[in-house]
Amino acid sequence: MRLPVTRLRDLATNLLEAKGVSIANARLQAEVLIEAELKGAPSHGLLRLPLILSRLEKGLSDGTVKGRGTWRGKSFLAIDGDRGLGPVVMMHAIDALQHAVDQNGIAIAAIRNANHIGMLAYYAEAAARDEKIAIVMSTSEALVHPFGGTRAMLGTNPIAIGIPMDDRPFVLDLATSVVSMGKIHSHALRNEPIPEGWAVDTAGRPTTDPKAAKAGAIGPFGGAKGYGLGLAVELLVAMLAGSDIAPDVRGTLDDLHAANKGDLVILIDKAAGAGSVPAVSAYLERLRTSRPADPARPVAIPGDGARDRRATAEGIGIELPQPLLEQLLALEAA
């Protein structure tokens, strides 16, 4: 069933407020979930709301805090999230870095003890629209097997990069696994098989069953290259944030444990570099207008498809799986 964006945004905000989340924090958390839906990433959208609500109810998440920061240098901010909502803590970190970026050209915030931050592109794009270059990383429970292995030992460890441009920011957001675990959960919710090559079962055998994949392990994207990049993110975040390593991480997919993964955001003043925004913007247009392999599918830049999907969804609304919609409406009526 397809519902208007405003209806779903209000629904999510009201459900969060009912669990004691402050109005500003509820609006931000809801906005991050809705943006994921609009941009075609339902794995990071309203599918996650029931878990967020349950974690709030059980005291595993605090909807009233923003996190506490300690400067460990002119450009390094260590943040204890105080079990706050991930988007709230992350946006607070980005705001707190602004003065250091203006003064020093670059600043880093390393976050621990905060909940799942959702779609990383949200933060990369927000920073880029504020004329900052952004690199955002996050870790998770052990969900991905190492290259050549079969057991889940690494997180999906996404990374996002946002770069200001003349018209629309460049935004790259990718997991270092073949897919996020959220996409597998989304397939399971719809009772749809997953594509071959996404995951293995507990015995290390390739599977198209999303339930078997949830119990098994996701593959690293691009084989050894994705494994290497995912491991680098794992080590960077754990070293700088003081968060746990993937096999010991809990709390982004359950409502039983405090979240102990880590997040990292690096902001760079675009004026600190020697490059030209018009020049790189023009290069992106050259890429878009270059000869495509398929004339019916022009060359795209990372982020273009998400923006196009968002524009369409704003007009026609968001379609949710019936079981999820019924669950959210039941929570609203309770």
Tab-separated table of C-alpha atoms in Angstrom:
chain	number	residue	atom	x	y	z
A	1	MET	CA	0.000	0.000	0.000
A	2	ARG	CA	1.290	3.454	-0.918
A	3	LEU	CA	0.885	6.324	1.556
A	4	PRO	CA	1.724	10.044	1.304
A	5	VAL	CA	5.154	11.027	2.584
A	6	THR	CA	3.695	13.481	5.101
A	7	ARG	CA	1.463	10.768	6.579
A	8	LEU	CA	4.372	8.394	7.127
A	9	ARG	CA	6.651	11.145	8.442
A	10	ASP	CA	4.013	12.173	10.977
A	11	LEU	CA	3.346	8.530	11.883
A	12	ALA	CA	7.021	7.856	12.598
A	13	THR	CA	7.446	11.104	14.536
A	14	ASN	CA	4.376	10.483	16.686
A	15	LEU	CA	5.398	6.905	17.489
A	16	LEU	CA	8.826	8.112	18.585
A	17	GLU	CA	7.390	10.907	20.725
A	18	ALA	CA	5.096	8.371	22.391
A	19	LYS	CA	8.235	6.548	23.580
A	20	GLY	CA	9.582	9.678	25.258
A	21	VAL	CA	11.696	11.065	22.411
A	22	SER	CA	11.928	14.863	22.368
A	23	ILE	CA	10.132	16.478	19.446
A	24	ALA	CA	13.303	17.701	17.717
A	25	ASN	CA	14.995	14.326	18.082
A	26	ALA	CA	11.873	12.481	16.925
A	27	ARG	CA	11.637	14.621	13.810
A	28	LEU	CA	15.286	13.999	12.929
A	29	GLN	CA	15.102	10.239	13.466
A	30	ALA	CA	11.900	10.057	11.432
A	31	GLU	CA	13.425	12.200	8.678
A	32	VAL	CA	16.431	9.887	8.301
A	33	LEU	CA	14.115	6.863	7.977
A	34	ILE	CA	11.848	8.622	5.474
A	35	GLU	CA	14.805	9.804	3.383
A	36	ALA	CA	15.949	6.203	3.065
A	37	GLU	CA	12.485	5.206	1.838
A	38	LEU	CA	12.353	8.085	-0.639
A	39	LYS	CA	15.771	7.280	-2.076
A	40	GLY	CA	15.006	3.624	-2.614
A	41	ALA	CA	16.797	2.168	0.426
A	42	PRO	CA	13.926	0.590	2.416
A	43	SER	CA	16.457	-1.579	4.237
A	44	HIS	CA	17.389	1.571	6.169
A	45	GLY	CA	13.886	3.017	6.270
A	46	LEU	CA	10.720	2.398	8.257
A	47	LEU	CA	11.563	-1.302	8.446
A	48	ARG	CA	13.845	-0.285	11.323
A	49	LEU	CA	11.278	1.754	13.250
A	50	PRO	CA	9.717	-1.074	15.315
A	51	LEU	CA	13.175	-2.065	16.560
A	52	ILE	CA	14.022	1.549	17.395
A	53	LEU	CA	10.771	1.837	19.364
A	54	SER	CA	11.431	-1.403	21.224
A	55	ARG	CA	14.944	-0.290	22.153
A	56	LEU	CA	13.555	2.995	23.483
A	57	GLU	CA	10.922	1.170	25.523
A	58	LYS	CA	13.538	-1.136	27.051
A	59	GLY	CA	15.901	1.687	27.954
A	60	LEU	CA	18.569	0.596	25.475
A	61	SER	CA	18.220	3.928	23.712
A	62	ASP	CA	17.616	7.427	25.108
A	63	GLY	CA	15.621	9.756	22.887
A	64	THR	CA	16.394	12.895	24.893
A	65	VAL	CA	20.206	13.112	24.617
A	66	LYS	CA	22.674	14.249	21.952
A	67	GLY	CA	25.920	12.808	23.281
A	68	ARG	CA	28.882	14.377	25.093
A	69	GLY	CA	32.068	15.464	23.356
A	70	THR	CA	35.651	15.765	24.603
A	71	TRP	CA	38.246	17.547	22.461
A	72	ARG	CA	41.462	15.522	22.355
A	73	GLY	CA	43.220	17.960	20.077
A	74	LYS	CA	42.383	20.979	17.957
A	75	SER	CA	40.617	18.827	15.390
A	76	PHE	CA	39.712	15.561	17.136
A	77	LEU	CA	36.436	15.220	19.013
A	78	ALA	CA	35.685	12.030	20.959
A	79	ILE	CA	31.961	11.578	21.577
A	80	ASP	CA	30.159	9.367	24.051
A	81	GLY	CA	26.679	9.013	22.587
A	82	ASP	CA	25.036	8.270	25.973
A	83	ARG	CA	22.911	5.616	24.196
A	84	GLY	CA	21.306	8.357	22.119
A	85	LEU	CA	19.519	7.882	18.819
A	86	GLY	CA	22.170	7.470	16.135
A	87	PRO	CA	21.046	10.290	13.797
A	88	VAL	CA	20.758	12.719	16.711
A	89	VAL	CA	24.265	11.976	17.985
A	90	MET	CA	25.774	12.081	14.481
A	91	MET	CA	24.201	15.413	13.543
A	92	HIS	CA	25.240	16.837	16.918
A	93	ALA	CA	28.810	15.698	16.153
A	94	ILE	CA	28.735	17.349	12.727
A	95	ASP	CA	27.478	20.600	14.256
A	96	ALA	CA	30.139	20.453	16.974
A	97	LEU	CA	32.909	20.120	14.370
A	98	GLN	CA	32.019	23.243	12.421
A	99	HIS	CA	34.206	25.679	14.377
A	100	ALA	CA	37.247	23.380	14.219
A	101	VAL	CA	36.778	22.893	10.467
A	102	ASP	CA	36.567	26.654	9.953
A	103	GLN	CA	39.700	27.183	12.045
A	104	ASN	CA	41.845	24.245	10.939
A	105	GLY	CA	40.439	23.112	7.601
A	106	ILE	CA	39.669	19.598	8.860
A	107	ALA	CA	38.100	17.961	11.913
A	108	ILE	CA	37.174	14.437	12.996
A	109	ALA	CA	34.533	13.117	15.390
A	110	ALA	CA	34.766	9.544	16.636
A	111	ILE	CA	31.551	8.244	18.234
A	112	ARG	CA	30.899	5.349	20.568
A	113	ASN	CA	27.879	4.302	22.641
A	114	ALA	CA	25.308	5.555	20.132
A	115	ASN	CA	22.560	3.698	18.299
A	116	HIS	CA	22.309	2.846	14.603
A	117	ILE	CA	22.761	5.945	12.433
A	118	GLY	CA	20.869	4.630	9.396
A	119	MET	CA	21.694	5.672	5.836
A	120	LEU	CA	25.146	7.300	5.801
A	121	ALA	CA	24.354	9.291	2.647
A	122	TYR	CA	22.070	11.506	4.746
A	123	TYR	CA	25.029	12.942	6.661
A	124	ALA	CA	27.431	13.094	3.725
A	125	GLU	CA	24.886	15.029	1.680
A	126	ALA	CA	23.962	17.353	4.554
A	127	ALA	CA	27.630	18.256	5.040
A	128	ALA	CA	28.225	18.707	1.309
A	129	ARG	CA	25.259	21.062	1.037
A	130	ASP	CA	26.933	23.050	3.817
A	131	GLU	CA	30.018	23.358	1.600
A	132	LYS	CA	32.039	20.730	3.484
A	133	ILE	CA	33.640	17.580	2.144
A	134	ALA	CA	32.545	14.660	4.329
A	135	ILE	CA	33.686	11.096	4.900
A	136	VAL	CA	31.408	9.008	7.133
A	137	MET	CA	32.023	5.453	8.353
A	138	SER	CA	30.215	3.050	10.647
A	139	THR	CA	30.597	-0.504	11.906
A	140	SER	CA	28.176	-3.256	12.899
A	141	GLU	CA	27.838	-6.742	14.276
A	142	ALA	CA	29.832	-9.491	12.560
A	143	LEU	CA	27.733	-10.121	9.438
A	144	VAL	CA	30.324	-10.520	6.678
A	145	HIS	CA	32.740	-13.364	6.061
A	146	PRO	CA	36.363	-12.553	5.199
A	147	PHE	CA	37.587	-13.256	1.682
A	148	GLY	CA	38.291	-16.964	1.551
A	149	GLY	CA	36.267	-17.632	4.710
A	150	THR	CA	32.721	-18.683	5.539
A	151	ARG	CA	32.126	-17.369	9.069
A	152	ALA	CA	30.816	-13.863	9.800
A	153	MET	CA	33.768	-11.926	11.248
A	154	LEU	CA	33.389	-8.329	9.990
A	155	GLY	CA	30.651	-5.734	9.976
A	156	THR	CA	29.020	-4.489	6.794
A	157	ASN	CA	31.086	-1.374	7.541
A	158	PRO	CA	29.596	1.231	5.188
A	159	ILE	CA	31.405	4.340	4.018
A	160	ALA	CA	29.927	7.489	2.493
A	161	ILE	CA	31.636	10.440	0.814
A	162	GLY	CA	30.001	13.785	0.116
A	163	ILE	CA	31.626	16.504	-2.031
A	164	PRO	CA	30.108	19.945	-2.738
A	165	MET	CA	29.374	20.695	-6.383
A	166	ASP	CA	27.931	23.630	-8.284
A	167	ASP	CA	24.410	22.210	-8.523
A	168	ARG	CA	23.991	18.929	-6.607
A	169	PRO	CA	26.529	17.297	-4.292
A	170	PHE	CA	28.418	14.175	-5.220
A	171	VAL	CA	27.295	11.484	-2.761
A	172	LEU	CA	28.691	7.967	-2.647
A	173	ASP	CA	27.268	5.581	-0.030
A	174	LEU	CA	28.150	1.901	-0.031
A	175	ALA	CA	28.499	-1.032	2.297
A	176	THR	CA	31.760	-2.938	2.061
A	177	SER	CA	29.659	-6.100	1.900
A	178	VAL	CA	27.779	-7.245	-1.205
A	179	VAL	CA	24.612	-5.875	0.441
A	180	SER	CA	23.544	-4.568	3.825
A	181	MET	CA	21.896	-6.955	6.268
A	182	GLY	CA	18.912	-4.617	6.099
A	183	LYS	CA	18.342	-5.632	2.457
A	184	ILE	CA	18.285	-9.271	3.455
A	185	HIS	CA	15.789	-8.468	6.219
A	186	SER	CA	13.733	-6.583	3.627
A	187	HIS	CA	13.652	-9.657	1.350
A	188	ALA	CA	12.708	-11.859	4.298
A	189	LEU	CA	9.843	-9.509	5.180
A	190	ARG	CA	8.543	-9.791	1.621
A	191	ASN	CA	9.175	-13.557	1.468
A	192	GLU	CA	11.385	-12.986	-1.562
A	193	PRO	CA	14.566	-14.965	-2.348
A	194	ILE	CA	17.837	-13.076	-2.384
A	195	PRO	CA	20.055	-13.089	-5.494
A	196	GLU	CA	22.775	-15.679	-5.783
A	197	GLY	CA	26.128	-14.488	-4.536
A	198	TRP	CA	24.829	-12.343	-1.702
A	199	ALA	CA	25.365	-14.711	1.198
A	200	VAL	CA	26.164	-18.165	2.534
A	201	ASP	CA	24.315	-20.261	5.133
A	202	THR	CA	25.727	-21.479	8.444
A	203	ALA	CA	27.566	-24.292	6.645
A	204	GLY	CA	29.230	-21.819	4.277
A	205	ARG	CA	27.126	-22.844	1.285
A	206	PRO	CA	25.749	-20.200	-1.116
A	207	THR	CA	22.061	-19.559	-0.437
A	208	THR	CA	19.122	-17.622	-1.870
A	209	ASP	CA	17.045	-18.079	1.288
A	210	PRO	CA	17.057	-14.778	3.239
A	211	LYS	CA	16.407	-16.575	6.535
A	212	ALA	CA	19.396	-18.842	5.972
A	213	ALA	CA	21.449	-15.785	5.005
A	214	LYS	CA	20.495	-14.013	8.242
A	215	ALA	CA	21.882	-16.960	10.179
A	216	GLY	CA	24.931	-17.291	7.913
A	217	ALA	CA	27.187	-14.589	6.483
A	218	ILE	CA	27.169	-11.940	3.746
A	219	GLY	CA	30.013	-11.834	1.238
A	220	PRO	CA	32.410	-8.877	0.907
A	221	PHE	CA	31.815	-6.926	-2.310
A	222	GLY	CA	34.419	-7.412	-4.996
A	223	GLY	CA	36.082	-10.311	-3.215
A	224	ALA	CA	39.454	-9.428	-1.702
A	225	LYS	CA	39.069	-5.700	-2.449
A	226	GLY	CA	35.814	-5.316	-0.516
A	227	TYR	CA	37.225	-7.440	2.284
A	228	GLY	CA	40.287	-5.225	2.520
A	229	LEU	CA	38.272	-2.005	2.516
A	230	GLY	CA	35.797	-3.382	5.067
A	231	LEU	CA	38.640	-4.451	7.331
A	232	ALA	CA	40.249	-1.011	7.030
A	233	VAL	CA	36.978	0.657	8.088
A	234	GLU	CA	36.667	-1.817	10.972
A	235	LEU	CA	40.150	-0.978	12.237
A	236	LEU	CA	39.897	2.790	11.715
A	237	VAL	CA	36.614	3.139	13.560
A	238	ALA	CA	37.556	0.806	16.405
A	239	MET	CA	40.944	2.496	16.904
A	240	LEU	CA	39.617	6.051	16.835
A	241	ALA	CA	36.234	5.610	18.534
A	242	GLY	CA	37.259	2.963	21.044
A	243	SER	CA	34.292	0.862	19.954
A	244	ASP	CA	34.145	-2.921	19.940
A	245	ILE	CA	35.360	-5.160	17.112
A	246	ALA	CA	32.643	-6.809	14.993
A	247	PRO	CA	32.471	-10.242	16.705
A	248	ASP	CA	31.753	-8.464	19.994
A	249	VAL	CA	29.349	-5.829	18.627
A	250	ARG	CA	25.666	-5.983	19.565
A	251	GLY	CA	22.679	-3.684	19.464
A	252	THR	CA	22.080	-2.544	15.879
A	253	LEU	CA	19.874	-5.509	14.966
A	254	ASP	CA	18.459	-6.563	18.348
A	255	ASP	CA	16.568	-5.125	21.303
A	256	LEU	CA	18.559	-7.034	23.912
A	257	HIS	CA	21.895	-5.212	24.130
A	258	ALA	CA	23.278	-1.693	24.293
A	259	ALA	CA	24.759	-0.667	20.941
A	260	ASN	CA	28.553	-0.824	21.081
A	261	LYS	CA	29.534	-0.254	17.432
A	262	GLY	CA	31.370	2.903	16.364
A	263	ASP	CA	30.934	5.790	13.936
A	264	LEU	CA	33.398	8.213	12.399
A	265	VAL	CA	32.887	11.474	10.541
A	266	ILE	CA	35.615	13.547	8.902
A	267	LEU	CA	34.782	17.063	7.694
A	268	ILE	CA	37.046	19.063	5.388
A	269	ASP	CA	36.629	22.699	4.369
A	270	LYS	CA	36.476	22.684	0.574
A	271	ALA	CA	38.354	26.008	0.604
A	272	ALA	CA	41.325	24.296	2.268
A	273	GLY	CA	42.117	22.476	-0.965
A	274	ALA	CA	43.498	23.805	-4.219
A	275	GLY	CA	40.850	22.252	-6.438
A	276	SER	CA	38.088	24.056	-8.313
A	277	VAL	CA	34.436	23.195	-7.721
A	278	PRO	CA	33.401	24.370	-11.219
A	279	ALA	CA	36.108	22.167	-12.761
A	280	VAL	CA	35.092	18.993	-10.939
A	281	SER	CA	31.407	19.776	-11.480
A	282	ALA	CA	32.072	20.094	-15.200
A	283	TYR	CA	33.890	16.754	-15.133
A	284	LEU	CA	30.819	15.053	-13.662
A	285	GLU	CA	28.742	16.457	-16.514
A	286	ARG	CA	31.269	15.096	-19.005
A	287	LEU	CA	30.815	11.682	-17.411
A	288	ARG	CA	27.019	11.936	-17.565
A	289	THR	CA	27.099	12.862	-21.250
A	290	SER	CA	29.774	10.334	-22.232
A	291	ARG	CA	28.808	7.531	-24.612
A	292	PRO	CA	26.861	4.806	-22.759
A	293	ALA	CA	27.139	1.082	-23.436
A	294	ASP	CA	23.338	0.999	-23.663
A	295	PRO	CA	21.782	4.075	-25.346
A	296	ALA	CA	18.666	3.603	-23.224
A	297	ARG	CA	20.697	3.932	-20.005
A	298	PRO	CA	22.819	7.101	-19.818
A	299	VAL	CA	25.933	7.120	-17.653
A	300	ALA	CA	25.052	8.136	-14.087
A	301	ILE	CA	27.017	9.506	-11.146
A	302	PRO	CA	26.669	7.948	-7.684
A	303	GLY	CA	23.684	9.596	-6.013
A	304	ASP	CA	21.847	10.457	-9.254
A	305	GLY	CA	19.528	7.462	-9.068
A	306	ALA	CA	18.666	8.100	-5.425
A	307	ARG	CA	17.768	11.721	-6.184
A	308	ASP	CA	15.586	10.665	-9.121
A	309	ARG	CA	13.800	8.069	-6.985
A	310	ARG	CA	13.265	10.660	-4.278
A	311	ALA	CA	11.685	13.124	-6.687
A	312	THR	CA	9.281	10.445	-7.938
A	313	ALA	CA	8.364	9.170	-4.477
A	314	GLU	CA	7.664	12.677	-3.190
A	315	GLY	CA	4.846	12.862	-5.694
A	316	ILE	CA	3.355	9.369	-5.535
A	317	GLY	CA	4.092	8.417	-1.934
A	318	ILE	CA	5.923	5.517	-0.312
A	319	GLU	CA	4.881	1.898	-0.675
A	320	LEU	CA	5.445	-0.274	2.397
A	321	PRO	CA	5.185	-4.061	2.678
A	322	GLN	CA	1.741	-4.885	4.057
A	323	PRO	CA	3.056	-6.652	7.190
A	324	LEU	CA	5.185	-3.625	8.091
A	325	LEU	CA	2.377	-1.163	7.447
A	326	GLU	CA	-0.020	-3.192	9.582
A	327	GLN	CA	2.573	-3.349	12.362
A	328	LEU	CA	3.112	0.427	12.339
A	329	LEU	CA	-0.627	1.189	12.240
A	330	ALA	CA	-1.196	-1.202	15.144
A	331	LEU	CA	1.503	0.603	17.144
A	332	GLU	CA	-0.160	3.920	16.311
A	333	ALA	CA	-3.533	2.657	17.493
A	334	ALA	CA	-2.211	1.144	20.731
